Short mmCIF file of C-alpha atoms in Angstrom, two decimals:
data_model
loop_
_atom_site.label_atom_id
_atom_site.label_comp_id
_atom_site.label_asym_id
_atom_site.label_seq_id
_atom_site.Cartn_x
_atom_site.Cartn_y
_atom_site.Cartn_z
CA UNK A 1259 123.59 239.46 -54.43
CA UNK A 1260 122.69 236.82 -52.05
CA UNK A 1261 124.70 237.93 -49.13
CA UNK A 1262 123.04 241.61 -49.07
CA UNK A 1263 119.17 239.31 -49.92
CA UNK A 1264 120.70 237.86 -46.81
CA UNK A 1265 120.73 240.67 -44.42
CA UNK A 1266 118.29 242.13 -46.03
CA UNK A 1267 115.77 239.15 -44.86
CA UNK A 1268 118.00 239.51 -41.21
CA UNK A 1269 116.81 243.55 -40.83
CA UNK A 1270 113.38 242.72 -42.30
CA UNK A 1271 112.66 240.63 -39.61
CA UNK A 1272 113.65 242.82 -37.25
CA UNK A 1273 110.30 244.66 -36.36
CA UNK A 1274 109.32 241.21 -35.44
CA UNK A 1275 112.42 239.79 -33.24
CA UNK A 1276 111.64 243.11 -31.07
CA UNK A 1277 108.30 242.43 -30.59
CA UNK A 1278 108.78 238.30 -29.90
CA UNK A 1279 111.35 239.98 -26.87
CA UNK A 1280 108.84 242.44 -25.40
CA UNK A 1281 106.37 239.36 -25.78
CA UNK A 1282 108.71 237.08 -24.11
CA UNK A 1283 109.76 239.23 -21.32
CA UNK A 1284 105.91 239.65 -20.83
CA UNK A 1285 105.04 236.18 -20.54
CA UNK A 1286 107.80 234.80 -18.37
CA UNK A 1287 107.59 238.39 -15.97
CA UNK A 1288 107.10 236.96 -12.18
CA UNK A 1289 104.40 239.86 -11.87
CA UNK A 1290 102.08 238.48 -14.61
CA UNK A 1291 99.29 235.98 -12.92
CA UNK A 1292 99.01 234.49 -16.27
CA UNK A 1293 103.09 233.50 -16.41
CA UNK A 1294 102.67 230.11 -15.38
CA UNK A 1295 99.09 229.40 -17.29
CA UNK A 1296 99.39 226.96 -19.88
CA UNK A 1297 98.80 229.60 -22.32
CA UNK A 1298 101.19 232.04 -20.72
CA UNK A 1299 103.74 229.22 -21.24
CA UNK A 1300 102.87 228.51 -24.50
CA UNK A 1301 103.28 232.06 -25.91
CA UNK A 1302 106.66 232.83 -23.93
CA UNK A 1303 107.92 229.94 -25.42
CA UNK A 1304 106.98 230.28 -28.95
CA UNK A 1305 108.39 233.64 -28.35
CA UNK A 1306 111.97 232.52 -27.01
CA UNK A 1307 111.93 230.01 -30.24
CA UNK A 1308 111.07 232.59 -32.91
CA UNK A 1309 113.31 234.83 -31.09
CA UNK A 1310 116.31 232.54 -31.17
CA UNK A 1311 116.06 231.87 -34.69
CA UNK A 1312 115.68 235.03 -36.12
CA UNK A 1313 118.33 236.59 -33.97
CA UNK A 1314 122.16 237.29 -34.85
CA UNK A 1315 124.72 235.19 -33.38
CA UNK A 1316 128.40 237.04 -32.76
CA UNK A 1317 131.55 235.24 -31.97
CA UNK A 1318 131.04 233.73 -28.69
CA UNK A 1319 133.05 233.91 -25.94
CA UNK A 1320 135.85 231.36 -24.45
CA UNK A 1321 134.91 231.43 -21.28
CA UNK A 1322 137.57 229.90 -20.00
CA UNK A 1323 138.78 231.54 -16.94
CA UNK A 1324 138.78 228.69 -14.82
CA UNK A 1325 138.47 225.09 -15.25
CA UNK A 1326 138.66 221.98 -12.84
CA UNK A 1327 141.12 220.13 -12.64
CA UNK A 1328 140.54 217.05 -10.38
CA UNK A 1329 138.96 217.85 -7.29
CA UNK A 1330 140.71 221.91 -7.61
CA UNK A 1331 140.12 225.03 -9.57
CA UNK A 1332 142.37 226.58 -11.84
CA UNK A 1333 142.53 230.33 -13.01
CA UNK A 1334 143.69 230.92 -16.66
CA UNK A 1335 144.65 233.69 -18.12
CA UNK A 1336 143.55 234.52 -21.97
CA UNK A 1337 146.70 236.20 -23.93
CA UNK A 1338 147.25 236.96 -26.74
CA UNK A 1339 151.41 235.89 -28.19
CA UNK A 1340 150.48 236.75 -32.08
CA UNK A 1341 148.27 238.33 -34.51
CA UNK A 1342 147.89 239.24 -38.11
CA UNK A 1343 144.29 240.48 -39.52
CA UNK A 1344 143.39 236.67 -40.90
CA UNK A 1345 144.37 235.23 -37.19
CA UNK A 1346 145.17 235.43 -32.95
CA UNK A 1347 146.99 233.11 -31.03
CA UNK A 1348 145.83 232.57 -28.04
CA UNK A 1349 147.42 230.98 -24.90
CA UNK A 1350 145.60 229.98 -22.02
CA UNK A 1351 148.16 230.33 -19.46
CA UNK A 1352 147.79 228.48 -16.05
CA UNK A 1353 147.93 229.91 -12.48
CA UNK A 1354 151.17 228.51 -11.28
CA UNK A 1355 150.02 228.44 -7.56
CA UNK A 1356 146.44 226.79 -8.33
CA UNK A 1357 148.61 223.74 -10.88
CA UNK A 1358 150.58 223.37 -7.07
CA UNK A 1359 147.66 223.03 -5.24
CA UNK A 1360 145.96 220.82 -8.08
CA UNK A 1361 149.04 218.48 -7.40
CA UNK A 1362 150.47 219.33 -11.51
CA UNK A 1363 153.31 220.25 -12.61
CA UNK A 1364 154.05 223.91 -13.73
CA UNK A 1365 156.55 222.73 -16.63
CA UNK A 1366 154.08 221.21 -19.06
CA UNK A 1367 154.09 220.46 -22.92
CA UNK A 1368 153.01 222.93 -25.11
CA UNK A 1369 150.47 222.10 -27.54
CA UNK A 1370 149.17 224.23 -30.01
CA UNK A 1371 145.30 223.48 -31.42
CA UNK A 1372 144.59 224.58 -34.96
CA UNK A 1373 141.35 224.99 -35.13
CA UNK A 1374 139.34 224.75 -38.51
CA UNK A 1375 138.73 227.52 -40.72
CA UNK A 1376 135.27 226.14 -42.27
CA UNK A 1377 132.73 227.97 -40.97
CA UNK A 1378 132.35 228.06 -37.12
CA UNK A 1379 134.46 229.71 -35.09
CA UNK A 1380 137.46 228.43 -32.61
CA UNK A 1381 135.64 228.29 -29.79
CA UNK A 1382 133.53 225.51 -30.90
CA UNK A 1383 136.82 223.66 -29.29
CA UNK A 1384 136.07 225.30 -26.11
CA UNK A 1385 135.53 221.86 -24.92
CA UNK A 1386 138.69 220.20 -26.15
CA UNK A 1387 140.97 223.17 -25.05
CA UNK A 1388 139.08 222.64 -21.48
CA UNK A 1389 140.13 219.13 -21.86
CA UNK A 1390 144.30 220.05 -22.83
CA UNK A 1391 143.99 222.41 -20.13
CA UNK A 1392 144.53 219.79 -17.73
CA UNK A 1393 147.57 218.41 -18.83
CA UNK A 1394 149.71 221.18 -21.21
CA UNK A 1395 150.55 224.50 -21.96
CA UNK A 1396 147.43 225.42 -24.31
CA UNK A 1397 147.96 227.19 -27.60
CA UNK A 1398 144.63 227.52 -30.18
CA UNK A 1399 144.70 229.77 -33.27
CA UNK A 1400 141.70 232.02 -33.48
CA UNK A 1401 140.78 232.65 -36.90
CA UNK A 1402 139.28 236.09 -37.96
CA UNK A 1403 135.92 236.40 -39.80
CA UNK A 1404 136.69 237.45 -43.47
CA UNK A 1405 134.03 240.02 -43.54
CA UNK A 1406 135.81 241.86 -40.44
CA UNK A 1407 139.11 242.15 -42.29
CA UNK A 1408 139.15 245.12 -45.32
CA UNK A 1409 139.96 244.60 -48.54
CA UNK A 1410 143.50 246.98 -47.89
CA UNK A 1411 144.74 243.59 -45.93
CA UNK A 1412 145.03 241.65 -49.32
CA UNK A 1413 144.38 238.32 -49.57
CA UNK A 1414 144.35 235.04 -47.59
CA UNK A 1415 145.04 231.57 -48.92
CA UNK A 1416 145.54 228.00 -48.36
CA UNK A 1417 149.30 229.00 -48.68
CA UNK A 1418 149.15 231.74 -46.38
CA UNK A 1419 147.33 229.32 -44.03
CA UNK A 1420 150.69 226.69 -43.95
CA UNK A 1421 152.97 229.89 -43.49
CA UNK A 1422 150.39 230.61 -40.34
CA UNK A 1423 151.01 227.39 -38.94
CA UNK A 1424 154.92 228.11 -38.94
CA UNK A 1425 154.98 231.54 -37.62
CA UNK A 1426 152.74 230.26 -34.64
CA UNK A 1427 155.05 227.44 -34.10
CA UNK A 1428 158.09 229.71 -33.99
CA UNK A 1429 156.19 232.02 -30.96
CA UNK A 1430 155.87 228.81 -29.27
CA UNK A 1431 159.51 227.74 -29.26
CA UNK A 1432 161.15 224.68 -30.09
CA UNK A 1433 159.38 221.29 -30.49
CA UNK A 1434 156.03 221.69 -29.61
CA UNK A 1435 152.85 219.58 -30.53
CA UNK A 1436 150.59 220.69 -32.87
CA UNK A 1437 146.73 219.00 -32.80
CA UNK A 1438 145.48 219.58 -35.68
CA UNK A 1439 141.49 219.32 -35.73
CA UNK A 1440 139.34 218.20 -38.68
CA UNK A 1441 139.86 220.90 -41.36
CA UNK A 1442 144.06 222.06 -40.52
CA UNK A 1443 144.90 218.33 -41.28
CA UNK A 1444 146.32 218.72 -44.86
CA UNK A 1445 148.04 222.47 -43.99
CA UNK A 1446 149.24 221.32 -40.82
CA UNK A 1447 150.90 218.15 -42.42
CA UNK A 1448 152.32 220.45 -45.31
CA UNK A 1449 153.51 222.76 -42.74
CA UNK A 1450 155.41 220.08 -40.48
CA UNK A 1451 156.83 218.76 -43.92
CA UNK A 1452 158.41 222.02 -44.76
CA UNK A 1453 159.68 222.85 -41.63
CA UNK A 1454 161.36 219.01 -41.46
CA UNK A 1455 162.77 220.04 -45.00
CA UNK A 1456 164.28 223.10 -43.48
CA UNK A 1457 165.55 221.42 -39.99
CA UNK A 1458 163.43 223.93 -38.34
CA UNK A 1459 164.46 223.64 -34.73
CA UNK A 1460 160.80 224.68 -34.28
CA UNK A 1461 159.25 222.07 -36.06
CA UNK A 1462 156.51 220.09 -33.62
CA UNK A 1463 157.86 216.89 -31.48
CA UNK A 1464 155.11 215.35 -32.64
CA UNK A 1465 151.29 216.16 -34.90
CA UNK A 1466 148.23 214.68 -34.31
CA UNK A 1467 145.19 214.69 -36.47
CA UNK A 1468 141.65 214.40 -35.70
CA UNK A 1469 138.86 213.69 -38.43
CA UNK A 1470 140.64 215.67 -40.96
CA UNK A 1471 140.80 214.92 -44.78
CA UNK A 1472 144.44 213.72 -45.44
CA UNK A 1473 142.52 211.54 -48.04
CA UNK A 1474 139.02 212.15 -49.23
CA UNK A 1475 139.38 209.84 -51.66
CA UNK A 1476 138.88 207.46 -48.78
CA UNK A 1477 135.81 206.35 -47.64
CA UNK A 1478 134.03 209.21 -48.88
CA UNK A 1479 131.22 210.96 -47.32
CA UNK A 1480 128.31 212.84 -48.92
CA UNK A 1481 130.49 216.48 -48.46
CA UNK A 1482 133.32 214.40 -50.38
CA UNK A 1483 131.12 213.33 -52.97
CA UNK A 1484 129.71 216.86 -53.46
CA UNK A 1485 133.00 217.91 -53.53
CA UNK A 1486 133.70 215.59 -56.76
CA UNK A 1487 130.60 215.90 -58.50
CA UNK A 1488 130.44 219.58 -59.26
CA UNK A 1489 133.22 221.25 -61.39
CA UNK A 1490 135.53 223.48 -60.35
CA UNK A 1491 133.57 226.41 -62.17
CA UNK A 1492 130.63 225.56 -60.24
CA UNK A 1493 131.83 226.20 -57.15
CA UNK A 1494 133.33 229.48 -57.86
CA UNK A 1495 129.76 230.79 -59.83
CA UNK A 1496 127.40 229.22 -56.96
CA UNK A 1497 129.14 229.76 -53.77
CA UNK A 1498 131.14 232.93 -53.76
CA UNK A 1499 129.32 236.28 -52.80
CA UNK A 1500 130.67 239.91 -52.19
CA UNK A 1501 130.53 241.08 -48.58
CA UNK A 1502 127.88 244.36 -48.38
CA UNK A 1503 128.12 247.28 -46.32
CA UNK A 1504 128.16 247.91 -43.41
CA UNK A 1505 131.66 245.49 -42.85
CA UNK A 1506 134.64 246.57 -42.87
CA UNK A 1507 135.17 243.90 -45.68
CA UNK A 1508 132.91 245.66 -47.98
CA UNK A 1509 134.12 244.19 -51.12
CA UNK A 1510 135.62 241.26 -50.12
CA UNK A 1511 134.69 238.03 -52.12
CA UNK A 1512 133.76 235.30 -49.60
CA UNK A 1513 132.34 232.15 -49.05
CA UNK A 1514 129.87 233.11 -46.24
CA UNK A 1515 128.88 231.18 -43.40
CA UNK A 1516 125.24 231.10 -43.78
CA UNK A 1517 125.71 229.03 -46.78
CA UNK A 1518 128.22 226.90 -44.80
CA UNK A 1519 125.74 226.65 -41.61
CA UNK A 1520 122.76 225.75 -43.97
CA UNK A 1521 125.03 223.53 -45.67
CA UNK A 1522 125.87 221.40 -42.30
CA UNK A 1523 122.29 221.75 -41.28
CA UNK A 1524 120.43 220.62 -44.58
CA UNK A 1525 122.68 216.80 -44.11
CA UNK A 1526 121.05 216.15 -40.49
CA UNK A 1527 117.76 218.44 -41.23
CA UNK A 1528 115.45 215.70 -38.82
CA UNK A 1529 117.52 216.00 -36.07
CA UNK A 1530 117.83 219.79 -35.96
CA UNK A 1531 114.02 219.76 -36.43
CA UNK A 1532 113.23 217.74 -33.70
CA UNK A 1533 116.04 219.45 -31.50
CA UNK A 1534 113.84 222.33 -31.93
CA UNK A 1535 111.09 220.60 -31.31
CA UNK A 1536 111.91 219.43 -27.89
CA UNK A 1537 113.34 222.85 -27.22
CA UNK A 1538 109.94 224.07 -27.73
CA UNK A 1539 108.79 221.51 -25.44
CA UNK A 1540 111.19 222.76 -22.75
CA UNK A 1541 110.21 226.03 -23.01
CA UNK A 1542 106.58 225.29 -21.99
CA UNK A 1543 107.11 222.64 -19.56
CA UNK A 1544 110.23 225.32 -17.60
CA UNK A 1545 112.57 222.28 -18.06
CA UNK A 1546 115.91 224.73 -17.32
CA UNK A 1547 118.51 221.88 -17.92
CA UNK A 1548 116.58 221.31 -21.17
CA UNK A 1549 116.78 224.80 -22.04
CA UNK A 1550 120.00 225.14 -20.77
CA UNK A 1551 121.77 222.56 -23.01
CA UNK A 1552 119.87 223.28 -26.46
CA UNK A 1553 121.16 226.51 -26.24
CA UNK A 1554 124.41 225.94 -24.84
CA UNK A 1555 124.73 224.14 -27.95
CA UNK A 1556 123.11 226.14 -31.19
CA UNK A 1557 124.56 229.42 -29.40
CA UNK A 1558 127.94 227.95 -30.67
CA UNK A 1559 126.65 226.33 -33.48
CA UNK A 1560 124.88 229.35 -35.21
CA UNK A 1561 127.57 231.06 -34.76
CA UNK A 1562 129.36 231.41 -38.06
CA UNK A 1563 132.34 233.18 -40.10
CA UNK A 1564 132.88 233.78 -43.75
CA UNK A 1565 136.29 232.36 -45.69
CA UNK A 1566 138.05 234.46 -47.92
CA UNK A 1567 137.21 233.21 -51.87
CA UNK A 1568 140.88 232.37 -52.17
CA UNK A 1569 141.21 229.75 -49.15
CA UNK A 1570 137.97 228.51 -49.85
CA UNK A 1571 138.33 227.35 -53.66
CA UNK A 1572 141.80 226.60 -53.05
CA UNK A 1573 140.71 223.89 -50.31
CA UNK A 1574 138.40 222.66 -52.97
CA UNK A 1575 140.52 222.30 -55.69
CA UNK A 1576 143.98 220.73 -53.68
CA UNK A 1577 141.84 219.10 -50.65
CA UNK A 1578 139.20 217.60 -51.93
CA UNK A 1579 139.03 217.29 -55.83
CA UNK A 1580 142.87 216.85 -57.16
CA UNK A 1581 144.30 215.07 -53.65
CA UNK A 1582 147.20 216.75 -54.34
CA UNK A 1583 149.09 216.37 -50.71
CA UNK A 1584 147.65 212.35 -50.55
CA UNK A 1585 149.36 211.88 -54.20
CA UNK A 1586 152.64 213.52 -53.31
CA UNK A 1587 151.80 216.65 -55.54
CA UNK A 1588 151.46 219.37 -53.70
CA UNK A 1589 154.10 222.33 -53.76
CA UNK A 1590 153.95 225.21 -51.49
CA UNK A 1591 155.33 228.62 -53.48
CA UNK A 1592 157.38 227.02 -55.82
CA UNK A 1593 158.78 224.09 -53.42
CA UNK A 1594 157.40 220.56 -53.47
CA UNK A 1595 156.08 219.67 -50.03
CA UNK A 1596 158.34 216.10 -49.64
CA UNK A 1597 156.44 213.97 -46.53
CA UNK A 1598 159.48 211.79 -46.45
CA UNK A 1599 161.35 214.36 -44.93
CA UNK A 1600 159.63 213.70 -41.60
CA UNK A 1601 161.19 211.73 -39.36
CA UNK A 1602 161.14 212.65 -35.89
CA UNK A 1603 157.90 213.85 -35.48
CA UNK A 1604 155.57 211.56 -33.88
CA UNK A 1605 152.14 211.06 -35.94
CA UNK A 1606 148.97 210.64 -34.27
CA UNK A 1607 145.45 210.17 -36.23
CA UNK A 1608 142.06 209.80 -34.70
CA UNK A 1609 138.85 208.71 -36.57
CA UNK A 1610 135.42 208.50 -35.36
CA UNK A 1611 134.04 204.85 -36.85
CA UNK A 1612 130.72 206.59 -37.53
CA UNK A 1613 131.79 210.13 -38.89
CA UNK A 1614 129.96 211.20 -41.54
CA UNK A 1615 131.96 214.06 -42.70
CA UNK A 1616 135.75 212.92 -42.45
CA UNK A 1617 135.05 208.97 -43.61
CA UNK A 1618 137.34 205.98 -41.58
CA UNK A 1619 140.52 205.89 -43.31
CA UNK A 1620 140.69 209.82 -44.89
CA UNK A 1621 142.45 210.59 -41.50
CA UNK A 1622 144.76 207.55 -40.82
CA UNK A 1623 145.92 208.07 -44.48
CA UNK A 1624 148.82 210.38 -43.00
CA UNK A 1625 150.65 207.34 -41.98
CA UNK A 1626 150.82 205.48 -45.46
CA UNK A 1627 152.44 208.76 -46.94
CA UNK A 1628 154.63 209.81 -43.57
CA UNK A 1629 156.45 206.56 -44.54
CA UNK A 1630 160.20 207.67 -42.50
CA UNK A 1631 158.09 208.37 -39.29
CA UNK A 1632 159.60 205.67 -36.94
CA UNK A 1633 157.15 202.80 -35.74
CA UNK A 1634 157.50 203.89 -32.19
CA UNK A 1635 156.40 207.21 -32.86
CA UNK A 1636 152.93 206.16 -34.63
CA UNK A 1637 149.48 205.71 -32.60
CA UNK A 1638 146.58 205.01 -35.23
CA UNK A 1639 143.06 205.04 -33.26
CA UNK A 1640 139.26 204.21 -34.71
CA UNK A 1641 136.96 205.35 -31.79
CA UNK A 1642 134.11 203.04 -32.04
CA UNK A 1643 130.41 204.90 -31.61
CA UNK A 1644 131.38 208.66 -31.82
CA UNK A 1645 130.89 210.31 -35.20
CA UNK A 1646 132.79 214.04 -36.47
CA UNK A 1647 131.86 216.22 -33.34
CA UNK A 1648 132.70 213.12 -30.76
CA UNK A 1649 136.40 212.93 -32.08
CA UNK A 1650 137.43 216.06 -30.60
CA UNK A 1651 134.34 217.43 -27.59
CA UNK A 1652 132.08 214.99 -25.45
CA UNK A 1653 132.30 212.30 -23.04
CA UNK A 1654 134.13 209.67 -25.44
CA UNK A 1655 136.63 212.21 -26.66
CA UNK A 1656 137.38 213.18 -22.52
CA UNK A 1657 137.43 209.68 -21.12
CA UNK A 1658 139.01 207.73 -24.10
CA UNK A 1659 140.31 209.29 -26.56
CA UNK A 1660 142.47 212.56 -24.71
CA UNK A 1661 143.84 209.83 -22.25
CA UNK A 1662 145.66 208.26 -25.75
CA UNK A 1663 146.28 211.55 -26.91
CA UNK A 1664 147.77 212.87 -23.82
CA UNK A 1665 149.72 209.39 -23.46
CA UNK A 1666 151.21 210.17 -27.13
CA UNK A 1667 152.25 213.55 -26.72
CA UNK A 1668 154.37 212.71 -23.04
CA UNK A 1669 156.30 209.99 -25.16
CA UNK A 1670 157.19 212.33 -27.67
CA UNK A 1671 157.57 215.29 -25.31
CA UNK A 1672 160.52 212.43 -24.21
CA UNK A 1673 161.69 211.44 -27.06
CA UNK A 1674 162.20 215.39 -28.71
CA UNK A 1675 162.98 216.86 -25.05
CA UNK A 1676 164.38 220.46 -25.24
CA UNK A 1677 166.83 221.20 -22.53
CA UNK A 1678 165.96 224.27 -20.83
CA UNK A 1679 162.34 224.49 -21.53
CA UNK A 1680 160.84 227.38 -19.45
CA UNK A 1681 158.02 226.87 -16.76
CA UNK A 1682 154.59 227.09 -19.36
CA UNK A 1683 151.88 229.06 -16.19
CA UNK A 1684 151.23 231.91 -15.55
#
């Protein structure tokens, strides 16, 4: 019921969102004498604001076509190695003649970036795969919205997530990296585990983890507490809804992303405010960078996806009330997921001291229960002043933390070296 109130409220306020355009192109029209009036400026921008909140947000794009590296541009190429209807991988394959004139090497590590399934979608790690970009063979798994996929498809769970992890391992090739960002940690520990079980030539040379809950017993945050204090049975009364017409997932029992957007949003409510605020303030004053970055920003943020019911109460339950990986519990269809079984995999975690979603010590947990990982092959890093978002995107992450990361993965790439390794460019 609240999913169709939802778009309900969204086509409701349509009427208006047209009108707050035709206003806006109005006002801000270099043929209007009145454009640049105080009042002209005024009521474009309260027009562009009421407009941007009241409008839809889709999946954005990549946008990744070409990035800098050093003083040099280079082209990528988007492809797509493997799909299902829950998930693409992507590659972002390199120019081979713009790596030579960039002075890099065509033959780099391939890393493959699971990004979380928790509400936003991939390319809010357009920034980090940027970052890779410069250094490896980028993989990223681009998870579908639930909504999109009908109800024919079946279902999609936390287990079919670990079994996604080691299907896009295997299109890789042998001994990758895997990076697995905020959210993937506990799958893509249970997935390395198995395939270390198994002697899986494809199992990764090495896994880091950023801000992910290998632990949330640790440290917890207010979304860990929430976690604890509500039953089970709440969450699947309060937070499930069906999926309306017109999506293709008519049907489909969800946890939608509005809930999970106004979820995020309600925890730093000032600052969104006043974001808007100065937005506003922007607007009237024609500040373009101003403009420019707010909604460089929100345009990925807004953007949203729903989880299937399955995946989502599942992550509850294992994740984040029973702890079952952190305790040694957890099984994967029928099997019992043994971390000891790891040992040549190198294990990287990264924490941001002032994350208030993944607390200090939820992420660095994977090394107290990886106990057979050799010493050598261990980096454990607290970024001072960066909270969840500055583990993995901003300045920080680029100029202190990837030079670690990128340092971690070229000793394992070493240490687990594949003979024969193809060229990884395009």
């Amino acid at each position: 019921m609240l999913y169709a109130l939802h778009e309900l409220a969204y086509h409701s306020a349509t009427p208006f969102r047209i009108g707050a355009q035709w206003a806006r192109d109005f006002w801000s029209h270099p043929f209007n004498l009145a454009s640049e009036t105080a009042v002209g400026r005024t009521v474009y921008a309260s027009a562009e604001l009421f407009e941007s909140l009241t409008r839809r947000y889709g999946k954005p794009a990549w946008r990744l076509d070409a990035i800098p590296v050093g003083e040099r541009t280079v082209r990528t190429t988007e492809q797509v190695i493997w799909a299902s209807p829950w998930c693409r991988l992507i590659r972002f394959a390199r120019h081979i003649g713009d790596l030579k004139r960039a002075g890099k090497p065509a033959n780099a590590p391939a890393v493959l970036i699971v990004a979380p399934l928790s509400g936003h979608y991939a390319t809010l790690l357009r920034g980090t795969v940027e970052t890779f970009l410069q250094d490896h063979d980028v993989y990223v798994t681009d998870w579908v919205n639930a909504r999109q996929v009908p109800m024919l498809e079946g279902r999609f769970d936390l287990f079919d997530y670990i079994d996604h992890v080691r299907i896009m391992l295997a299109e890789i090739g042998p001994r990758a990296h895997v990076i697995g960002v905020c959210q993937p940690g506990p799958p893509v520990l249970a997935a390395a585990a198995l395939m270390a079980m198994d002697g899986d030539p494809n199992r990764p040379a090495s896994m880091t983890f950023m801000g992910s809950p290998i632990d949330a017993r640790l440290s917890p945050t207010v979304t860990n507490q929430l976690a604890e204090a509500r039953p089970f049975a709440w969450f699947r009364s309060n937070t499930i809804h069906t999926v309306p017409l017109p999506y293709p997932g008519v049907g489909r029992r969800v946890y939608p992303g509005f809930v999970q957007l106004y979820s995020f949003m309600s925890m730093n409510e000032e600052r969104h405010r006043d974001a808007h605020h100065r937005y506003f303030e922007h607007l009237v004053q024609g500040d373009g960078d101003g403009v420019e970055k707010h909604a460089s920003f929100y345009d990925e943020y807004l953007s949203v996806l729903d989880l299937t019911e399955e995946f989502y109460l599942q992550t509850i339950d294992i994740v984040f009330q029973q702890h079952l990986l952190a305790r040694g519990l957890f099984s994967h269809r029928g099997r019992h997921v043994e971390l000891d079984a790891i040992t040549d995999i190198g294990l990287m975690t990264v924490e941001g001291a002032e994350d208030d979603i993944s607390g200090v010590g939820q992420t660095q947990a994977a090394h107290e229960i990886c106990p057979n990982v050799p010493d050598a092959r261990r980096v454990l890093h607290v970024q001072p002043e960066v909270g969840h978002y500055g583990v993995f995107n901003g300045r920080r992450f680029r100029e202190e933390i990837y030079p670690r990361v990128t340092a971690f993965i070229a000793d394992n790439e070493r240490l687990s070296a594949v003979p024969g390794r193809p060229a990884t460019a395009a």
